[in-house]
CSV table of C-alpha atoms in Angstrom, one decimal:
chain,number,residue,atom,x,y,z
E,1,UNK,CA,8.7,4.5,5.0
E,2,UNK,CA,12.0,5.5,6.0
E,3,UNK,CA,11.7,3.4,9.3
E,4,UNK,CA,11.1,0.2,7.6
E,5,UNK,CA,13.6,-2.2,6.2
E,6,UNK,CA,14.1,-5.0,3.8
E,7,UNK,CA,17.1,-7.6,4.7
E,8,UNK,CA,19.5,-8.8,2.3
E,9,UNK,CA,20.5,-12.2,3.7
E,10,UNK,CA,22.7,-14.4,1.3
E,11,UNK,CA,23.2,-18.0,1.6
E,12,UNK,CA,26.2,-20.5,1.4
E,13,UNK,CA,28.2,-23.0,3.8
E,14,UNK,CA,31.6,-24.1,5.4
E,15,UNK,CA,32.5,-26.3,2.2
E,16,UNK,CA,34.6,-23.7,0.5
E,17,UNK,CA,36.6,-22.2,2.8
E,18,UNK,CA,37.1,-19.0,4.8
E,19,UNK,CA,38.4,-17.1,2.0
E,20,UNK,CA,35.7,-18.0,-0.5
E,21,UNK,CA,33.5,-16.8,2.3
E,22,UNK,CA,34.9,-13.6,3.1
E,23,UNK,CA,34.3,-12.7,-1.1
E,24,UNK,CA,30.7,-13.7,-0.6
E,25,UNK,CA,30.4,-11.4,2.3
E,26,UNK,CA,31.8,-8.8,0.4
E,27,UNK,CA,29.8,-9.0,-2.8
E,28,UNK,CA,26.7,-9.2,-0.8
E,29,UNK,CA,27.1,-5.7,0.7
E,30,UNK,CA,28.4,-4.7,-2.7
E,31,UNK,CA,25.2,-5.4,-4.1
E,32,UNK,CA,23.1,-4.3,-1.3
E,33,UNK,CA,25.0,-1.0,-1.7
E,34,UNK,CA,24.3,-0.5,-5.9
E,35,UNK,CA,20.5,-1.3,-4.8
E,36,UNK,CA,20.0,1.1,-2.3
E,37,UNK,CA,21.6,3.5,-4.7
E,38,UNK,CA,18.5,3.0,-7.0
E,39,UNK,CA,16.0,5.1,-7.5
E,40,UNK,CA,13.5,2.3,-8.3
E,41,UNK,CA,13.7,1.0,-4.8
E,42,UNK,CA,11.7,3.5,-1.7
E,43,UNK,CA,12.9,1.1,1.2
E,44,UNK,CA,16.1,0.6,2.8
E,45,UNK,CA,17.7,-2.7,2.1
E,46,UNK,CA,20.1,-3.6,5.1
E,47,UNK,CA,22.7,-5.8,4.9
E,48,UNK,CA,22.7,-9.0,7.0
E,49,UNK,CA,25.6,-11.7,7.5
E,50,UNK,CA,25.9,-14.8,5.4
E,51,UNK,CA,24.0,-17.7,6.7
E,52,UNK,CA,25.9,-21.0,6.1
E,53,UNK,CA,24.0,-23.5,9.1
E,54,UNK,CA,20.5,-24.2,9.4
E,55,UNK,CA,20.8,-22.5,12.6
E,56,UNK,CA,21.7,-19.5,11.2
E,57,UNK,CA,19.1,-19.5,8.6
E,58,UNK,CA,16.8,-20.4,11.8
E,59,UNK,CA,17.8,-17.3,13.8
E,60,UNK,CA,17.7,-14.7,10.8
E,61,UNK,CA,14.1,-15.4,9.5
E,62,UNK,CA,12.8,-15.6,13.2
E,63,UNK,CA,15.0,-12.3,13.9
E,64,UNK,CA,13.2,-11.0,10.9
E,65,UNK,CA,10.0,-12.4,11.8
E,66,UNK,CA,10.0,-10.5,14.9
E,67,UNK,CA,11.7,-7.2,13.7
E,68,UNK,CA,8.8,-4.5,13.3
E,69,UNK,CA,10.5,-2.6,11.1
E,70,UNK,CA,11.5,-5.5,8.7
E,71,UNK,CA,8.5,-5.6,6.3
E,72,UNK,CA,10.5,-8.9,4.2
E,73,UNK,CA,13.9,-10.5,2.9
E,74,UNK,CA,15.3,-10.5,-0.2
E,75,UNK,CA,17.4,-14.1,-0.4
E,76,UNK,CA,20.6,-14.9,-2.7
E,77,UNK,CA,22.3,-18.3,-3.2
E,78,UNK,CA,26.0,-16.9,-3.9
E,79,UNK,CA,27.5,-20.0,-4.1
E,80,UNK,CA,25.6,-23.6,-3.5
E,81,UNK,CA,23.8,-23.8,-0.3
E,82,UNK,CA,21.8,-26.8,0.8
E,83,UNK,CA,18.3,-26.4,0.7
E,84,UNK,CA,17.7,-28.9,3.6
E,85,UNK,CA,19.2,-25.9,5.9
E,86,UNK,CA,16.2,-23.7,4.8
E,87,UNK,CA,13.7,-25.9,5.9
E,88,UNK,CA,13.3,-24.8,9.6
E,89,UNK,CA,13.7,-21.2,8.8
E,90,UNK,CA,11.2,-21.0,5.8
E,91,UNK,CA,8.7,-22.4,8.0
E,92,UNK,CA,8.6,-20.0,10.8
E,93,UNK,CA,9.2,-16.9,8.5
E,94,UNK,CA,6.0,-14.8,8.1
E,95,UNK,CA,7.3,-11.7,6.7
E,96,UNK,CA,7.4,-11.6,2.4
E,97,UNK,CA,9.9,-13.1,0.6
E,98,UNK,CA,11.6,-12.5,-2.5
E,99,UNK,CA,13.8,-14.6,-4.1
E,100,UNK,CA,16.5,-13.1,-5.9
E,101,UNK,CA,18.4,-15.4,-8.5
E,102,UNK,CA,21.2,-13.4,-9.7
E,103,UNK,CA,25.5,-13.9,-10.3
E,104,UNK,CA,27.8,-10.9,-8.7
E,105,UNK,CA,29.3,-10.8,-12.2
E,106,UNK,CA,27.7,-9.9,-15.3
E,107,UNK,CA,29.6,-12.0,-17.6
E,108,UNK,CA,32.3,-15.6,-17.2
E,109,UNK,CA,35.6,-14.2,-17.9
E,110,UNK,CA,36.4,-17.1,-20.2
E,111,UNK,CA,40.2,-16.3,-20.2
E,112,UNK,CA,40.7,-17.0,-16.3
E,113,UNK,CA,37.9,-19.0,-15.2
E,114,UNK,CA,38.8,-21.7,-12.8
E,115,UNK,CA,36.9,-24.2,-10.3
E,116,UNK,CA,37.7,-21.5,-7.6
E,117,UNK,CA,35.5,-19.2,-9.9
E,118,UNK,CA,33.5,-21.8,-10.5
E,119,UNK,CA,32.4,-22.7,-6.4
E,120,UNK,CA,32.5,-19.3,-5.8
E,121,UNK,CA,30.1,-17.9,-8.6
E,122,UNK,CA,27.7,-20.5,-8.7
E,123,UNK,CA,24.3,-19.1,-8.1
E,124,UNK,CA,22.7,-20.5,-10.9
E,125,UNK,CA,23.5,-23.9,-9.0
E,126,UNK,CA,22.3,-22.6,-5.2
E,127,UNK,CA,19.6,-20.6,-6.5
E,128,UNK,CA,17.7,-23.7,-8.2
E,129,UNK,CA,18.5,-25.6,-5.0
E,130,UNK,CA,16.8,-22.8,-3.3
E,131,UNK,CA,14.0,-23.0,-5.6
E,132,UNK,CA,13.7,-26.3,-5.2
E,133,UNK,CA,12.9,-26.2,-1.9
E,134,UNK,CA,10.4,-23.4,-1.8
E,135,UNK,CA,8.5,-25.1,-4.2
E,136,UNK,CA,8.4,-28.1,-2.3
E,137,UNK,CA,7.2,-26.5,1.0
E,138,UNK,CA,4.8,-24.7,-0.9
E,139,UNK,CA,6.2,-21.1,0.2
E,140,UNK,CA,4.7,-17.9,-1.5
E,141,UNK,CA,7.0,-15.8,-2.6
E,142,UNK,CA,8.1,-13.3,-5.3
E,143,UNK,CA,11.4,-14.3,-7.8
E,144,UNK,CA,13.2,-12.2,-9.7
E,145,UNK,CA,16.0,-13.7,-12.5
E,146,UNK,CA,18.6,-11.0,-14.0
E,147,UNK,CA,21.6,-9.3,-13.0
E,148,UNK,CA,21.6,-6.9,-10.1
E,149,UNK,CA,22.8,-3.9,-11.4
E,150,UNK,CA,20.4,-3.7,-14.9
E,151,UNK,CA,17.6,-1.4,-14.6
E,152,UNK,CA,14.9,-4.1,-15.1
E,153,UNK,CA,15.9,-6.1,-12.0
E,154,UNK,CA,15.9,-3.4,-10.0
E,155,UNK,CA,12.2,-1.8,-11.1
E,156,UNK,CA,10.8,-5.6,-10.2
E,157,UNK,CA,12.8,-4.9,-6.6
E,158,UNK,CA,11.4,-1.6,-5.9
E,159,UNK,CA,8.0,-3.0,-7.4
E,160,UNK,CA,8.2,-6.0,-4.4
E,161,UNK,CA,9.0,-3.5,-1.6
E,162,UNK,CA,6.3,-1.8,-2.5
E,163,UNK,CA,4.1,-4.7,-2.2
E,164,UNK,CA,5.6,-5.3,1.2
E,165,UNK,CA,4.7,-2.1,2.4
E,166,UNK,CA,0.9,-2.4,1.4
E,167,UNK,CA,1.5,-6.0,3.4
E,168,UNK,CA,2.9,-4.3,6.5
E,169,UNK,CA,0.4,-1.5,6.4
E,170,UNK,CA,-2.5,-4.4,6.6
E,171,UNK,CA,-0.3,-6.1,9.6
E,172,UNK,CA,-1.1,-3.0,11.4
E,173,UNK,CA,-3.5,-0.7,9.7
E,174,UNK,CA,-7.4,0.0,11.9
E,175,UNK,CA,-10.8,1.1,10.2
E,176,UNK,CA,-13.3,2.7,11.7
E,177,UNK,CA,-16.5,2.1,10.5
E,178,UNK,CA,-18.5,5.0,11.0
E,179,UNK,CA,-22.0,3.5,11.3
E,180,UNK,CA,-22.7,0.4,9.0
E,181,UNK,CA,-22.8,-0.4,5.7
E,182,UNK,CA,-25.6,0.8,3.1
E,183,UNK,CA,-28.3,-1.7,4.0
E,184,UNK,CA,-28.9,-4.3,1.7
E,185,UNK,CA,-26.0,-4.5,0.1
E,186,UNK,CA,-24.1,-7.4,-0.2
E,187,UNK,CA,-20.8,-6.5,-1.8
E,188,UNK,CA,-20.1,-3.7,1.0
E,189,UNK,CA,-20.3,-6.6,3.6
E,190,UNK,CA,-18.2,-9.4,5.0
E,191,UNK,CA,-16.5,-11.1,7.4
E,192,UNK,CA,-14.4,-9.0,9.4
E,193,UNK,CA,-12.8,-11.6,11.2
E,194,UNK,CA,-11.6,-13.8,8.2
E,195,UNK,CA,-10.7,-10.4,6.8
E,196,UNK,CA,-8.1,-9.8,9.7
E,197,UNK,CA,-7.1,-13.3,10.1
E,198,UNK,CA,-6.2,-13.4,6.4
E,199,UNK,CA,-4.5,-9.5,6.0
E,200,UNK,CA,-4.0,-8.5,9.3
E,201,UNK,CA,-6.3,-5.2,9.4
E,202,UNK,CA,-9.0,-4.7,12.1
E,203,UNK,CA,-12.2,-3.3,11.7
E,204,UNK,CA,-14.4,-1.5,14.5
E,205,UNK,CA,-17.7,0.0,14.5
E,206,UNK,CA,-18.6,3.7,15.2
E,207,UNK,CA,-21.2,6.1,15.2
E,208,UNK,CA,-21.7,9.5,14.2
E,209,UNK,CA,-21.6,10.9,17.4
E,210,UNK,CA,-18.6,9.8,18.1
E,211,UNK,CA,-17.6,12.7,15.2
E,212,UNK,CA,-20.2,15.3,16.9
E,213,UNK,CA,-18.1,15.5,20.2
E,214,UNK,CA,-14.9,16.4,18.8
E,215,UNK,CA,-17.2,19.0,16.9
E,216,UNK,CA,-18.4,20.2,20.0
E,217,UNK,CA,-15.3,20.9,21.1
E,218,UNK,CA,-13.9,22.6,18.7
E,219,UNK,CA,-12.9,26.3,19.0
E,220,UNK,CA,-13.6,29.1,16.7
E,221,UNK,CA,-9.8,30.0,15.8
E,222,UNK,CA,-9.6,26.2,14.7
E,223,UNK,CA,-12.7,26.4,12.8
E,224,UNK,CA,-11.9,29.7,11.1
E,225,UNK,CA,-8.3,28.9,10.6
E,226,UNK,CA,-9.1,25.5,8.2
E,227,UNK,CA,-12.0,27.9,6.4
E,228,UNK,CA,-8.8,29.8,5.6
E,229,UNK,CA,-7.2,27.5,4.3
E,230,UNK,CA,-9.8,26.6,2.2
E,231,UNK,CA,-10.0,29.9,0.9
E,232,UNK,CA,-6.4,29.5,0.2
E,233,UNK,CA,-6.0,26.2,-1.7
E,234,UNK,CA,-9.1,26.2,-3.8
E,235,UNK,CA,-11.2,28.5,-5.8
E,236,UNK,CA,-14.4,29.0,-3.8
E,237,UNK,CA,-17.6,29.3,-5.8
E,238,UNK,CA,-20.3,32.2,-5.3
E,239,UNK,CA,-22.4,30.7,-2.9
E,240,UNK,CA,-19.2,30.1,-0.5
E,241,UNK,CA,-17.8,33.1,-0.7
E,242,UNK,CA,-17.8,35.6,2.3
E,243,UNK,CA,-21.3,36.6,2.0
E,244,UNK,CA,-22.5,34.1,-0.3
E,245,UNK,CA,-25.8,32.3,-0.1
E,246,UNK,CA,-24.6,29.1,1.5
E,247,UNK,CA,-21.7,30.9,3.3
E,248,UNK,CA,-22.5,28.5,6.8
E,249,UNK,CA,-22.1,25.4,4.9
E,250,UNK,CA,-18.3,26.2,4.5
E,251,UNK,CA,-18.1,26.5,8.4
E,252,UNK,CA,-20.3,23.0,9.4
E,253,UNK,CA,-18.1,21.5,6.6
E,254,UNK,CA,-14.8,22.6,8.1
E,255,UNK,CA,-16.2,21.2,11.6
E,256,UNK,CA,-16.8,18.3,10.4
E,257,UNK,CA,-13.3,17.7,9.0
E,258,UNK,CA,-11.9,18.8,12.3
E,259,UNK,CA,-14.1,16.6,14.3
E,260,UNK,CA,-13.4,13.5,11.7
E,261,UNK,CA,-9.3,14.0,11.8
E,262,UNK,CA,-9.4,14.2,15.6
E,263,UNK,CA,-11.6,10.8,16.0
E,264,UNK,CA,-9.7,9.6,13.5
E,265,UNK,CA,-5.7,10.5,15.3
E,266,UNK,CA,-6.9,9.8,18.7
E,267,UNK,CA,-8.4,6.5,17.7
E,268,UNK,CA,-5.3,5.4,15.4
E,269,UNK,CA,-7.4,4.9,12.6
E,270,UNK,CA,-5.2,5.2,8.5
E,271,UNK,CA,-8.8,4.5,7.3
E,272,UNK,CA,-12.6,4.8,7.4
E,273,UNK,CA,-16.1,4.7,6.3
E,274,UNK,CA,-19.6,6.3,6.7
E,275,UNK,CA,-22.5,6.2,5.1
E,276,UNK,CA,-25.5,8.6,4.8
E,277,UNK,CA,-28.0,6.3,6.2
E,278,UNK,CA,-26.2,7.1,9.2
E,279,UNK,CA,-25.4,10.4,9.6
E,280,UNK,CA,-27.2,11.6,13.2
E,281,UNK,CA,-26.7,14.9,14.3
E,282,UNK,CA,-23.8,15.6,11.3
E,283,UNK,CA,-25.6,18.4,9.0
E,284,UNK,CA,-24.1,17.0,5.6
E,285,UNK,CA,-22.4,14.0,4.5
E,286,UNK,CA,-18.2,14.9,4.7
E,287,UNK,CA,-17.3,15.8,1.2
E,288,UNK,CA,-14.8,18.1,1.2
E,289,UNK,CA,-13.3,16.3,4.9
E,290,UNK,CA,-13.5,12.9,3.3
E,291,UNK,CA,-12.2,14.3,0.0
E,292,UNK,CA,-8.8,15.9,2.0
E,293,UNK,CA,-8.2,13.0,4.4
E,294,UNK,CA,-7.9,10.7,1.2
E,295,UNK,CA,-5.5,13.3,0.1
E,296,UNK,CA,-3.6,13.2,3.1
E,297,UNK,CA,-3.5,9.4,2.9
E,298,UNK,CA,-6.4,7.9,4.5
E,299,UNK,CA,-8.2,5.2,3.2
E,300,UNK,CA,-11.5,5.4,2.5
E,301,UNK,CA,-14.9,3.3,1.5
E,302,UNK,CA,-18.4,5.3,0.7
E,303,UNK,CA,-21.6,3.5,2.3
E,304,UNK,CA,-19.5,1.4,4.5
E,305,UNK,CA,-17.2,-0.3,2.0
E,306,UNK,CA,-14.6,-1.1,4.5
E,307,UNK,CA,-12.8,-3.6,2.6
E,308,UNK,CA,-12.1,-0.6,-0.5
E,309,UNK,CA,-11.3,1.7,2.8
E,310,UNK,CA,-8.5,-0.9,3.6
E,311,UNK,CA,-7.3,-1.9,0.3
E,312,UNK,CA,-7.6,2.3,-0.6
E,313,UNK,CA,-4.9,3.1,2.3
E,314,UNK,CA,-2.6,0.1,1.3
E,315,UNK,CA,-2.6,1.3,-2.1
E,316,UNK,CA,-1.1,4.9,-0.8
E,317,UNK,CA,1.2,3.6,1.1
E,318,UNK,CA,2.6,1.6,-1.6
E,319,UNK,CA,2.1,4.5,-4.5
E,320,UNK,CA,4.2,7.0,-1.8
E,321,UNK,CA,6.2,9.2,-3.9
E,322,UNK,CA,5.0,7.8,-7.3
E,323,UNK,CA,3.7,10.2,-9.9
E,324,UNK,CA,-0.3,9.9,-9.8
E,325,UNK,CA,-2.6,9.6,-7.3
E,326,UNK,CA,-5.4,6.6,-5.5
E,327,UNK,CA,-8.8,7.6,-5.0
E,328,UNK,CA,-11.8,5.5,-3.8
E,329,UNK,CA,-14.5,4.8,-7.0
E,330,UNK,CA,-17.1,3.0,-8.3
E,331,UNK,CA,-18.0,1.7,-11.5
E,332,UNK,CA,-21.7,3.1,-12.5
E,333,UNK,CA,-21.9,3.9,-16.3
E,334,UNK,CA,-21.3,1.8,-19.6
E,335,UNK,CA,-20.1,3.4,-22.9
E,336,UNK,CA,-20.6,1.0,-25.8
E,337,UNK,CA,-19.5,1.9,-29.4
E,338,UNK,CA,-18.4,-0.6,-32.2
E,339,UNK,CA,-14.8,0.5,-31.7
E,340,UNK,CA,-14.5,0.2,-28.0
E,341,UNK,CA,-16.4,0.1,-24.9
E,342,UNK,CA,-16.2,1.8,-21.5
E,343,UNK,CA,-16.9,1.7,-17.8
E,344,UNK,CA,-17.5,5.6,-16.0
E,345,UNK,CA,-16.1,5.5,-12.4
E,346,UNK,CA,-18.2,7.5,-10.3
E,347,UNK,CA,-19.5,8.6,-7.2
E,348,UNK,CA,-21.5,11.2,-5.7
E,349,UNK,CA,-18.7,13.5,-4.1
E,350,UNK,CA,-16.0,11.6,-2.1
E,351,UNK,CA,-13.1,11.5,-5.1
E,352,UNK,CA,-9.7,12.0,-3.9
E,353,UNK,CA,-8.0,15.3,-5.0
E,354,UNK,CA,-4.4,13.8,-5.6
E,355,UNK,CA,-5.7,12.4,-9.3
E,356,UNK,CA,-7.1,16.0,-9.8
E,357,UNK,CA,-5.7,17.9,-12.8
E,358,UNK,CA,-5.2,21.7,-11.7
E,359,UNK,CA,-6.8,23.3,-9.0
E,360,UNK,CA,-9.7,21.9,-7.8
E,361,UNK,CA,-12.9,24.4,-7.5
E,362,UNK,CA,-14.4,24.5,-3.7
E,363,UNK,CA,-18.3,24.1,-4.3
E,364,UNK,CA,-21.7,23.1,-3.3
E,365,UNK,CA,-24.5,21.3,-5.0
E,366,UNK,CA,-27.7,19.2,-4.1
E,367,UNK,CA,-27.5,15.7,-3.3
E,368,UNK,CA,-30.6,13.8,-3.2
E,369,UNK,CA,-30.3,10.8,-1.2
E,370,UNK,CA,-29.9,11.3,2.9
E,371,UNK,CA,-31.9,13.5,3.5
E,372,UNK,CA,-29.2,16.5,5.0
E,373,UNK,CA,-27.8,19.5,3.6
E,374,UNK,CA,-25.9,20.2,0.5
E,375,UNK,CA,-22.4,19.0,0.6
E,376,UNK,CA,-19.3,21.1,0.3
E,377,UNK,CA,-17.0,19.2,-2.2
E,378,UNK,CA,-14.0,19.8,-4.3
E,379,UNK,CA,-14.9,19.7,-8.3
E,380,UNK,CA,-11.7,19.2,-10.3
E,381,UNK,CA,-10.6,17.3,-13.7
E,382,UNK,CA,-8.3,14.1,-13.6
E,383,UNK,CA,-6.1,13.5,-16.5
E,384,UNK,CA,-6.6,10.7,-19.4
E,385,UNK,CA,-3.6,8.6,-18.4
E,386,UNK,CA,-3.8,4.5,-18.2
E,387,UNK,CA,-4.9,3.5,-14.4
E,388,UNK,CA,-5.6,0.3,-12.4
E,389,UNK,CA,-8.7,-0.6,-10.8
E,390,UNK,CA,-8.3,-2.5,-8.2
E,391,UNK,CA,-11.1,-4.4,-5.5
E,392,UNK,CA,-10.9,-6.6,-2.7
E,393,UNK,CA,-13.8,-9.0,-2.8
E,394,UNK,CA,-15.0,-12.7,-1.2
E,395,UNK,CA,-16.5,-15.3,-3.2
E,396,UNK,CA,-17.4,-18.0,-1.7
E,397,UNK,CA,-14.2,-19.7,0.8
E,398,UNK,CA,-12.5,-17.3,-0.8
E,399,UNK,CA,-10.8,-13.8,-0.8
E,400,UNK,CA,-9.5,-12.7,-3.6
E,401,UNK,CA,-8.1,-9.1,-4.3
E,402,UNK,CA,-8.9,-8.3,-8.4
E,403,UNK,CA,-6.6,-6.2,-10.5
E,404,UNK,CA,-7.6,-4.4,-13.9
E,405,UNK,CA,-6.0,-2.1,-16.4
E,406,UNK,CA,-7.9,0.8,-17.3
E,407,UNK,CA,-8.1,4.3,-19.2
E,408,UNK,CA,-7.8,7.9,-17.9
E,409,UNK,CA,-10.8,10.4,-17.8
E,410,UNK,CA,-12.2,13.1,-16.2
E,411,UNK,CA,-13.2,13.2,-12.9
E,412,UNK,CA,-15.6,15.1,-10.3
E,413,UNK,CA,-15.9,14.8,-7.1
């Protein structure tokens, strides 16, 4: 996050003058200042040069367009600027766009007020223009109305760059697929190729013994070293514990989440799935690996779900430094009483540990489908705060990415 950027370009035009200009300038990077100042906003906003031809509207959005660290623009109409200009450089921008309709000034200071006020503080004017013309060409993009400086305005901003960081993260973000998806299911399928065509992400098949060479590799400092660590971060049940009945099962899963992170860094891979229909020469299905990567902020989907995988590491990337947590779920169980109903989110270990409540017990239990080992996992409660469940689905010609409100619970991985 701290490489990426969000431009500030303002707009206006050689009618009023090299004086009325220079203020412009200089209440652009005024504002641009009090919003990187915010709190609300996690993404650098950098200050760009008034545009005032089309062919310096042209050059900025293509600039920006181009710019890898630029992840979208935040346009202002200071004073009037013709909305014909824009047309050129709307069309060949492809980076977000959000369309701030604000004044520098709070309030009209009725006792001076002149037409050089006037020209000069006319963005309700320019920003309509700008509206106008957006509208017209059909352009997505985000609009925010309010003054700059008021809290409100600048919780919507910091809610936008946000979105533009789960957008960049698609432009660039690979899943690996480790094996396919649980066979036939239809939701956990797709089109890969619309899917990257429409959001950017790739998605690649693997197989699990792509996983078993880095385990084979591995050597017994690393392996003991992350067992350690385990011993350190979570409370261990009997059966883990140095001696315990089902002490081995620690060690082949701490090789597994070695051999998983190192296919997953060498590869380039932010996300993944597996499945346990496809689990080769791996002796348990990764809980406690897949359970800790999510932590660390990899996206994940259980029996292939690649699109929930992709959607799942957006979603961190956009959460970064928010109180909370993301974690990859299913809906499974109804609750129905006269007073109000429910949905339980489940699944059978792989729940991410940043929702957890406390710290999470280290510990192993049967699972009865695959037909491998028991599975380390990490057990913990999730507080009962308000949440939003969110999928990524295709119906029909279309995609469609679905957004719901919903309670707090407990959870266990």
């Amino acid at each position: 996050m701290a490489e990426k950027e969000i431009w500030f370009v303002t707009g206006s035009q050689h009618l009023y003058g090299s004086e009325t200009l220079k203020q412009v300038a200089n209440n652009s990077q005024e504002i641009v200042k009090g919003l990187n100042s915010s709190e609300a906003i996690p993404v650098q906003i950098i200050y760009k040069p008034t545009v005032k031809t089309p062919q310096e509207i042209t050059d900025v959005c293509l600039e920006a367009s181009s710019n890898k660290n630029c992840i979208g623009i935040i346009t202002w109409m200071h004073t009037f600027s013709p909305a014909k200009m824009w047309i050129k450089g709307l069309s060949v921008l492809n980076k977000p766009l959000c369309h701030l309709h604000t004044q520098f000034n709070a309030e009209v200071p009725w006792d001076t007020i002149d037409m050089d006020f006037m020209n000069l503080n006319q963005s309700a004017h320019g920003d309509r223009e700008f509206g106008h013309i957006m509208t017209r060409m059909r352009k997505n993009r985000k609009v925010v109305v309010g003054h700059w400086k008021t809290d409100r305005v600048q919780q919507k901003l910091g809610n936008w760059s946000r979105v533009a960081l789960g957008w960049d993260e698609f432009q660039n973000l690979k899943v690996a697929r480790l094996g396919d998806n649980m066979r036939e299911v239809a939701v956990t399928d797709g089109d890969k190729v619309e899917a990257q065509y429409r959001f950017g992400f790739s998605v690649n098949g693997y197989d699990s013994s792509d996983i078993v060479k880095h385990i084979k590799s591995l050597s017994q400092e690393e392996i003991e070293a992350l067992v350690r660590e385990y011993e350190d971060s979570y409370v261990l049940s009997d059966k883990l514990q140095k001696d315990g009945s089902q002490r081995e099962s620690l060690y082949d899963a701490a090789k597994i989440e070695l051999g998983l992170r190192k296919f997953l860094e060498e590869g380039g891979f932010k996300a993944f799935t597996d499945t346990f229909e496809n689990l080769g020469e791996l002796k348990q299905l990764p809980g406690i690996a897949t359970q800790r990567l999510m932590g660390d902020g990899y996206g994940f989907g259980g029996e292939g779900d690649w699109k929930t995988s992709a959607l799942l590491r957006a979603l961190k990337v956009m959460s970064n430094g928010l109180q909370g947590g993301t974690s990859f779920m299913e809906d499974y169980t109804y609750h129905f009483t006269p007073e109000k109903s429910y949905v339980m989110g489940s699944h059978m270990l792989e729940i991410c540990p940043s929702i957890s409540e406390g710290k999470p017990s280290c510990e192993i239990h049967p699972l009865g489908i695959g037909g491998k080992e028991d599975p380390v996992r990490l057990v913990f409660n999730s507080p009962a705060d308000p949440a939003l469940n969110v999928s990524l689905g295709r119906f029909g010609k279309s995609i469609q990415i679905d957004c719901q409100r919903s309670g707090g619970g407990r959870t266990y991985g």
